[in-house]
GROMACS .gro file of C-alpha atoms in nm:
model
  348
    1MET     CA    1   3.889   3.970  -0.560
    2MET     CA    2   3.827   3.620  -0.571
    3ILE     CA    3   3.531   3.493  -0.359
    4ASN     CA    4   3.568   3.134  -0.193
    5ARG     CA    5   3.246   2.957  -0.288
    6ASN     CA    6   3.339   2.664  -0.077
    7ARG     CA    7   3.400   2.840   0.240
    8LEU     CA    8   3.210   3.121   0.428
    9PRO     CA    9   3.427   3.444   0.368
   10TRP     CA   10   3.278   3.638   0.651
   11LEU     CA   11   3.338   4.024   0.604
   12GLY     CA   12   3.414   4.265   0.864
   13ALA     CA   13   3.131   4.384   1.039
   14GLY     CA   14   3.055   4.750   1.187
   15ALA     CA   15   3.258   5.008   0.955
   16ALA     CA   16   3.139   4.805   0.627
   17LEU     CA   17   2.795   4.803   0.714
   18VAL     CA   18   2.805   5.187   0.808
   19LEU     CA   19   2.937   5.251   0.468
   20ALA     CA   20   2.660   5.048   0.286
   21LEU     CA   21   2.412   5.227   0.486
   22SER     CA   22   2.555   5.574   0.420
   23ALA     CA   23   2.586   5.485   0.062
   24CYS     CA   24   2.228   5.427   0.040
   25GLY     CA   25   2.128   5.734   0.194
   26GLY     CA   26   1.934   5.584   0.463
   27GLY     CA   27   1.578   5.434   0.418
   28SER     CA   28   1.301   5.564   0.221
   29GLU     CA   29   0.959   5.635   0.347
   30GLU     CA   30   0.847   5.377   0.139
   31GLY     CA   31   1.039   5.105   0.316
   32GLY     CA   32   1.339   5.022   0.068
   33THR     CA   33   1.693   5.129   0.115
   34GLY     CA   34   1.816   5.074  -0.238
   35GLY     CA   35   2.035   4.758  -0.185
   36GLY     CA   36   2.131   4.756  -0.531
   37ASP     CA   37   2.250   5.113  -0.540
   38ALA     CA   38   2.444   5.046  -0.223
   39ALA     CA   39   2.624   4.759  -0.397
   40ASN     CA   40   2.741   5.019  -0.675
   41GLN     CA   41   2.873   5.245  -0.405
   42VAL     CA   42   3.042   5.074  -0.140
   43ASP     CA   43   3.410   5.177  -0.093
   44ASP     CA   44   3.547   4.873   0.064
   45PRO     CA   45   3.666   4.639  -0.215
   46GLU     CA   46   3.614   4.327  -0.025
   47LEU     CA   47   3.279   4.406   0.090
   48GLN     CA   48   3.184   4.524  -0.278
   49ALA     CA   49   3.291   4.162  -0.417
   50LEU     CA   50   3.100   3.990  -0.141
   51ILE     CA   51   2.782   4.178  -0.223
   52GLU     CA   52   2.829   4.117  -0.587
   53ALA     CA   53   2.881   3.743  -0.533
   54ALA     CA   54   2.588   3.737  -0.294
   55GLN     CA   55   2.365   3.903  -0.559
   56GLU     CA   56   2.478   3.648  -0.792
   57GLU     CA   57   2.344   3.357  -0.581
   58GLY     CA   58   2.063   3.560  -0.531
   59SER     CA   59   1.907   3.415  -0.228
   60LEU     CA   60   1.943   3.292   0.116
   61THR     CA   61   1.771   3.049   0.341
   62LEU     CA   62   1.765   3.141   0.702
   63TYR     CA   63   1.636   2.913   0.977
   64GLY     CA   64   1.544   3.080   1.316
   65ALA     CA   65   1.405   3.008   1.660
   66PRO     CA   66   1.281   3.376   1.732
   67ASP     CA   67   0.933   3.480   1.630
   68GLU     CA   68   0.833   3.456   1.269
   69HIS     CA   69   0.725   3.816   1.261
   70LEU     CA   70   1.088   3.916   1.390
   71LEU     CA   71   1.257   3.685   1.130
   72ARG     CA   72   1.060   3.830   0.840
   73ALA     CA   73   1.163   4.183   0.972
   74VAL     CA   74   1.531   4.087   0.956
   75ALA     CA   75   1.494   3.949   0.632
   76GLU     CA   76   1.315   4.253   0.466
   77GLU     CA   77   1.590   4.485   0.628
   78PHE     CA   78   1.857   4.276   0.472
   79THR     CA   79   1.693   4.236   0.145
   80ALA     CA   80   1.632   4.608   0.122
   81LEU     CA   81   2.004   4.677   0.207
   82TYR     CA   82   2.179   4.416  -0.034
   83ASP     CA   83   1.908   4.323  -0.283
   84VAL     CA   84   1.947   3.933  -0.176
   85SER     CA   85   1.620   3.763  -0.130
   86VAL     CA   86   1.543   3.579   0.223
   87GLU     CA   87   1.335   3.281   0.299
   88PRO     CA   88   1.295   3.255   0.683
   89VAL     CA   89   1.202   2.943   0.827
   90ARG     CA   90   1.066   2.973   1.174
   91LEU     CA   91   1.107   2.662   1.411
   92VAL     CA   92   1.107   2.613   1.777
   93SER     CA   93   1.459   2.559   1.903
   94SER     CA   94   1.438   2.176   1.950
   95ASP     CA   95   1.266   2.131   1.631
   96LEU     CA   96   1.520   2.336   1.452
   97ALA     CA   97   1.823   2.156   1.601
   98GLN     CA   98   1.651   1.826   1.519
   99ARG     CA   99   1.583   1.924   1.151
  100TYR     CA  100   1.894   2.085   1.088
  101SER     CA  101   2.080   1.791   1.209
  102ALA     CA  102   1.907   1.553   0.973
  103GLU     CA  103   1.969   1.762   0.705
  104ALA     CA  104   2.325   1.839   0.759
  105GLU     CA  105   2.409   1.462   0.791
  106THR     CA  106   2.303   1.421   0.433
  107GLY     CA  107   2.577   1.680   0.346
  108SER     CA  108   2.299   1.901   0.208
  109PRO     CA  109   2.138   2.140   0.465
  110ALA     CA  110   1.858   2.368   0.332
  111ALA     CA  111   1.957   2.656   0.565
  112ASP     CA  112   2.233   2.878   0.465
  113ALA     CA  113   2.236   3.027   0.789
  114PHE     CA  114   2.053   3.005   1.136
  115LEU     CA  115   1.931   3.186   1.461
  116LEU     CA  116   1.934   2.947   1.728
  117THR     CA  117   1.935   2.955   2.115
  118HIS     CA  118   2.286   2.863   2.222
  119SER     CA  119   2.316   2.506   2.345
  120PRO     CA  120   2.512   2.206   2.327
  121PHE     CA  121   2.397   2.165   1.968
  122TYR     CA  122   2.678   2.401   1.882
  123GLU     CA  123   2.949   2.186   2.003
  124GLU     CA  124   2.792   1.889   1.820
  125ALA     CA  125   2.769   2.081   1.500
  126PHE     CA  126   3.130   2.178   1.528
  127ALA     CA  127   3.236   1.841   1.595
  128GLU     CA  128   3.050   1.705   1.298
  129GLY     CA  129   3.180   1.981   1.070
  130TRP     CA  130   2.832   2.115   0.990
  131ILE     CA  131   2.906   2.477   1.066
  132THR     CA  132   3.208   2.705   1.005
  133PRO     CA  133   3.410   2.823   1.332
  134LEU     CA  134   3.448   3.195   1.347
  135SER     CA  135   3.819   3.188   1.385
  136GLU     CA  136   3.839   2.984   1.061
  137ALA     CA  137   3.594   3.203   0.870
  138GLY     CA  138   3.839   3.477   0.742
  139VAL     CA  139   3.665   3.785   0.877
  140PRO     CA  140   3.910   4.081   0.874
  141GLY     CA  141   3.908   4.227   1.250
  142MET     CA  142   3.703   3.908   1.373
  143PRO     CA  143   3.685   3.804   1.631
  144GLU     CA  144   3.879   4.063   1.780
  145ASP     CA  145   3.632   4.338   1.707
  146TYR     CA  146   3.333   4.151   1.842
  147PRO     CA  147   3.235   4.215   2.200
  148GLN     CA  148   3.452   3.936   2.371
  149ASP     CA  149   3.196   3.853   2.650
  150TYR     CA  150   2.957   3.749   2.366
  151LEU     CA  151   3.200   3.505   2.214
  152VAL     CA  152   3.146   3.138   2.330
  153ASP     CA  153   3.261   2.787   2.241
  154ASP     CA  154   3.629   2.891   2.282
  155GLY     CA  155   3.544   3.215   2.076
  156GLU     CA  156   3.404   3.007   1.784
  157THR     CA  157   3.037   3.134   1.834
  158ALA     CA  158   2.897   3.481   1.818
  159LEU     CA  159   2.581   3.555   2.043
  160VAL     CA  160   2.372   3.784   1.851
  161SER     CA  161   2.068   3.855   2.063
  162LEU     CA  162   1.979   3.828   2.438
  163VAL     CA  163   1.615   3.801   2.504
  164PRO     CA  164   1.475   3.848   2.852
  165THR     CA  165   1.184   3.611   2.980
  166LEU     CA  166   0.873   3.776   3.089
  167MET     CA  167   0.559   3.648   3.251
  168VAL     CA  168   0.258   3.686   3.015
  169TYR     CA  169  -0.111   3.722   3.128
  170ASN     CA  170  -0.453   3.758   2.985
  171THR     CA  171  -0.590   4.096   3.095
  172ASP     CA  172  -0.936   4.009   3.105
  173ALA     CA  173  -0.850   3.736   3.358
  174VAL     CA  174  -0.599   3.904   3.561
  175GLY     CA  175  -0.683   4.254   3.683
  176GLU     CA  176  -0.343   4.385   3.787
  177ALA     CA  177  -0.005   4.284   3.666
  178PRO     CA  178   0.143   4.016   3.910
  179GLU     CA  179   0.426   4.152   4.119
  180SER     CA  180   0.655   3.844   4.174
  181TRP     CA  181   0.701   3.532   3.981
  182GLU     CA  182   0.530   3.349   4.282
  183ALA     CA  183   0.229   3.410   4.148
  184TYR     CA  184   0.281   3.105   3.936
  185ALA     CA  185   0.258   2.901   4.266
  186ASP     CA  186  -0.066   3.109   4.374
  187PRO     CA  187  -0.356   2.857   4.433
  188GLN     CA  188  -0.579   3.102   4.251
  189TYR     CA  189  -0.425   3.005   3.918
  190LYS     CA  190  -0.456   2.646   3.958
  191GLY     CA  191  -0.558   2.493   3.618
  192GLN     CA  192  -0.470   2.832   3.447
  193LEU     CA  193  -0.107   2.804   3.368
  194ALA     CA  194   0.060   2.757   3.010
  195ILE     CA  195   0.423   2.694   3.079
  196ALA     CA  196   0.703   2.562   2.831
  197ASP     CA  197   0.853   2.234   2.956
  198PRO     CA  198   1.206   2.337   3.102
  199SER     CA  199   1.356   2.077   2.892
  200SER     CA  200   1.270   2.238   2.564
  201SER     CA  201   1.555   2.501   2.609
  202PRO     CA  202   1.872   2.559   2.805
  203ALA     CA  203   1.739   2.893   2.880
  204ASN     CA  204   1.411   2.768   3.025
  205LEU     CA  205   1.604   2.535   3.244
  206ALA     CA  206   1.840   2.844   3.350
  207PHE     CA  207   1.537   3.033   3.444
  208TRP     CA  208   1.389   2.751   3.686
  209GLN     CA  209   1.740   2.716   3.843
  210LEU     CA  210   1.755   3.091   3.901
  211MET     CA  211   1.387   3.040   4.066
  212ARG     CA  212   1.500   2.782   4.283
  213ASP     CA  213   1.802   3.000   4.396
  214GLU     CA  214   1.561   3.290   4.455
  215TYR     CA  215   1.254   3.111   4.621
  216GLY     CA  216   1.345   2.772   4.702
  217ASP     CA  217   1.211   2.429   4.598
  218ALA     CA  218   0.887   2.479   4.780
  219PHE     CA  219   0.786   2.733   4.505
  220LEU     CA  220   0.853   2.485   4.222
  221GLU     CA  221   0.657   2.221   4.389
  222GLY     CA  222   0.395   2.495   4.416
  223VAL     CA  223   0.385   2.554   4.048
  224ALA     CA  224   0.352   2.166   3.981
  225ALA     CA  225   0.057   2.192   4.237
  226ASN     CA  226  -0.121   2.427   4.002
  227GLU     CA  227  -0.127   2.169   3.735
  228PRO     CA  228   0.028   2.365   3.421
  229THR     CA  229  -0.054   2.283   3.078
  230TRP     CA  230   0.306   2.187   2.948
  231HIS     CA  231   0.396   2.316   2.583
  232ASN     CA  232   0.699   2.283   2.370
  233SER     CA  233   0.783   2.652   2.347
  234ALA     CA  234   0.698   3.017   2.430
  235VAL     CA  235   0.476   3.043   2.131
  236PRO     CA  236   0.184   2.800   2.195
  237GLY     CA  237   0.179   2.874   2.546
  238THR     CA  238   0.156   3.258   2.483
  239GLN     CA  239  -0.124   3.192   2.219
  240ALA     CA  240  -0.329   2.996   2.490
  241VAL     CA  241  -0.312   3.276   2.720
  242ALA     CA  242  -0.399   3.527   2.445
  243ALA     CA  243  -0.703   3.310   2.364
  244GLY     CA  244  -0.809   3.296   2.730
  245GLU     CA  245  -0.733   2.924   2.774
  246ASP     CA  246  -0.492   3.001   3.047
  247SER     CA  247  -0.439   3.302   3.275
  248LEU     CA  248  -0.069   3.319   3.291
  249GLY     CA  249   0.182   3.186   3.090
  250HIS     CA  250   0.580   3.127   3.071
  251PRO     CA  251   0.807   3.202   2.914
  252GLY     CA  252   0.704   3.549   2.786
  253VAL     CA  253   0.896   3.702   2.480
  254GLN     CA  254   0.789   4.073   2.416
  255ALA     CA  255   0.805   4.030   2.040
  256ILE     CA  256   0.551   3.773   2.054
  257VAL     CA  257   0.338   3.980   2.291
  258ASN     CA  258   0.370   4.269   2.035
  259ASN     CA  259   0.216   4.074   1.769
  260LEU     CA  260  -0.064   3.920   1.935
  261GLN     CA  261  -0.154   4.275   2.097
  262GLY     CA  262  -0.139   4.374   1.748
  263GLU     CA  263  -0.430   4.153   1.652
  264GLY     CA  264  -0.623   4.258   1.927
  265ALA     CA  265  -0.540   3.979   2.198
  266PRO     CA  266  -0.616   4.056   2.567
  267LEU     CA  267  -0.238   4.016   2.652
  268GLU     CA  268   0.046   4.163   2.853
  269GLY     CA  269   0.404   4.095   2.953
  270VAL     CA  270   0.558   4.177   3.264
  271LEU     CA  271   0.874   4.157   3.437
  272PRO     CA  272   0.792   4.090   3.809
  273GLY     CA  273   1.148   3.984   3.944
  274PRO     CA  274   1.518   3.854   3.862
  275THR     CA  275   1.514   3.698   3.514
  276THR     CA  276   1.722   3.555   3.263
  277GLY     CA  277   1.645   3.449   2.896
  278PRO     CA  278   1.786   3.275   2.589
  279GLU     CA  279   2.112   3.385   2.405
  280ILE     CA  280   2.045   3.361   2.030
  281ALA     CA  281   2.356   3.262   1.844
  282LEU     CA  282   2.438   3.258   1.470
  283GLY     CA  283   2.513   2.970   1.261
  284LEU     CA  284   2.662   2.940   0.915
  285SER     CA  285   2.647   2.608   0.714
  286ALA     CA  286   2.971   2.482   0.613
  287GLU     CA  287   2.816   2.330   0.319
  288SER     CA  288   2.575   2.615   0.227
  289ALA     CA  289   2.423   2.632  -0.118
  290ASN     CA  290   2.473   3.024  -0.110
  291PRO     CA  291   2.789   3.066   0.095
  292ASN     CA  292   2.843   3.445  -0.016
  293ALA     CA  293   2.498   3.530   0.072
  294ALA     CA  294   2.533   3.359   0.412
  295ALA     CA  295   2.852   3.538   0.472
  296LEU     CA  296   2.708   3.878   0.385
  297PHE     CA  297   2.422   3.810   0.623
  298ALA     CA  298   2.689   3.741   0.881
  299HIS     CA  299   2.842   4.069   0.794
  300TYR     CA  300   2.509   4.254   0.852
  301ILE     CA  301   2.401   4.085   1.180
  302LEU     CA  302   2.725   4.086   1.354
  303SER     CA  303   2.781   4.485   1.287
  304GLU     CA  304   2.699   4.720   1.565
  305ALA     CA  305   2.425   4.866   1.322
  306GLY     CA  306   2.259   4.516   1.248
  307SER     CA  307   2.285   4.389   1.603
  308THR     CA  308   2.130   4.705   1.729
  309HIS     CA  309   1.858   4.715   1.489
  310LEU     CA  310   1.774   4.327   1.582
  311ALA     CA  311   1.767   4.447   1.947
  312GLU     CA  312   1.524   4.744   1.884
  313ILE     CA  313   1.289   4.548   1.667
  314SER     CA  314   1.253   4.246   1.900
  315ASP     CA  315   1.275   4.440   2.260
  316ALA     CA  316   1.575   4.234   2.339
  317ALA     CA  317   1.919   4.319   2.405
  318SER     CA  318   2.238   4.374   2.187
  319PRO     CA  319   2.598   4.246   2.263
  320TYR     CA  320   2.708   4.600   2.180
  321GLY     CA  321   2.525   4.724   2.481
  322TYR     CA  322   2.156   4.801   2.372
  323GLY     CA  323   1.911   4.678   2.642
  324LEU     CA  324   2.186   4.492   2.855
  325ASP     CA  325   2.104   4.662   3.171
  326THR     CA  326   1.770   4.459   3.208
  327PHE     CA  327   1.929   4.121   3.116
  328ASN     CA  328   2.104   3.869   3.335
  329ARG     CA  329   2.283   3.602   3.133
  330PRO     CA  330   2.180   3.248   3.205
  331ILE     CA  331   2.419   3.000   3.379
  332ALA     CA  332   2.462   2.647   3.277
  333VAL     CA  333   2.259   2.395   3.440
  334SER     CA  334   2.398   2.052   3.527
  335ASP     CA  335   2.227   1.719   3.420
  336GLU     CA  336   2.161   1.673   3.814
  337GLN     CA  337   1.996   2.005   3.851
  338ALA     CA  338   1.799   1.950   3.538
  339ALA     CA  339   1.656   1.618   3.679
  340GLN     CA  340   1.578   1.779   3.999
  341ILE     CA  341   1.391   2.050   3.845
  342ALA     CA  342   1.193   1.832   3.632
  343GLU     CA  343   1.096   1.625   3.970
  344LEU     CA  344   0.989   1.942   4.148
  345LEU     CA  345   0.795   2.066   3.868
  346GLY     CA  346   0.657   1.727   3.791
  347THR     CA  347   0.727   1.709   3.432
  348ASN     CA  348   0.967   1.383   3.470
   0.00000   0.00000   0.00000
């Protein structure tokens, strides 16, 4: 089979990955799943050819907005399966979009694939020809076989991870877990809040619009009166809470909380009411230096097995159903609403 090295030949997801996994006989207790052996035993000739072409390229650069520990776990699993090395590069959503745009404009993006919060960036990337639309990628059975509710941009982008937003708190400073998001406006926490600027992510804006709908404008004004420290993402704010610099933080991401707890931080995450969160989407570079490795990664992450594995290790939800009972999808926020939120919270 001829592999097209100038386009991104995505391969069918679920059944082919299961073949690869079963050919390996599952993971060993020592961590590896024998990716090279799997490549010699896969029955699907199309997948076999893609694996061999990806192994010839040998590597993949993956940009991602998720926590670095999570990116590395995904990279290690993919490498164990297919014997293709992955260099994960973690950036917050706004920085990732800016860096990728600058590189793509030169025609030589460093990233072969990326996992980024879905936002208007994808519309721009399609318009500029930076990424390959799903319908033009040539994946057998795709997008028909992917959960249709999680195909966006007129079916051209697949959402791969749905991350519920939590409240984080320092257990040394807060005796009992807050029972409502309204704790952010409680005067006892004045000067003790670490919050990501709503404009840093569409998901953050969607959360604060949900809070307006649930509690009213007075709640957002109460948050502003507590004089939060504003951050550019969940990571520095959560770290500040873990270090005792603040008592409460937003947004909380369970994977980040887990990492800091593992380091001994007095930190917990809680879901004290209705929530939403970022929807992470896959992008594949049209000018990828390693298009076959990128296509193989797409094959992995878009399969039910790969998607569910990602959800399990990140305490998030999968489009295939895992964890969806606790996730409310974000609703787009208009420019007018965004301006009102900024004014109410005092970030304008």
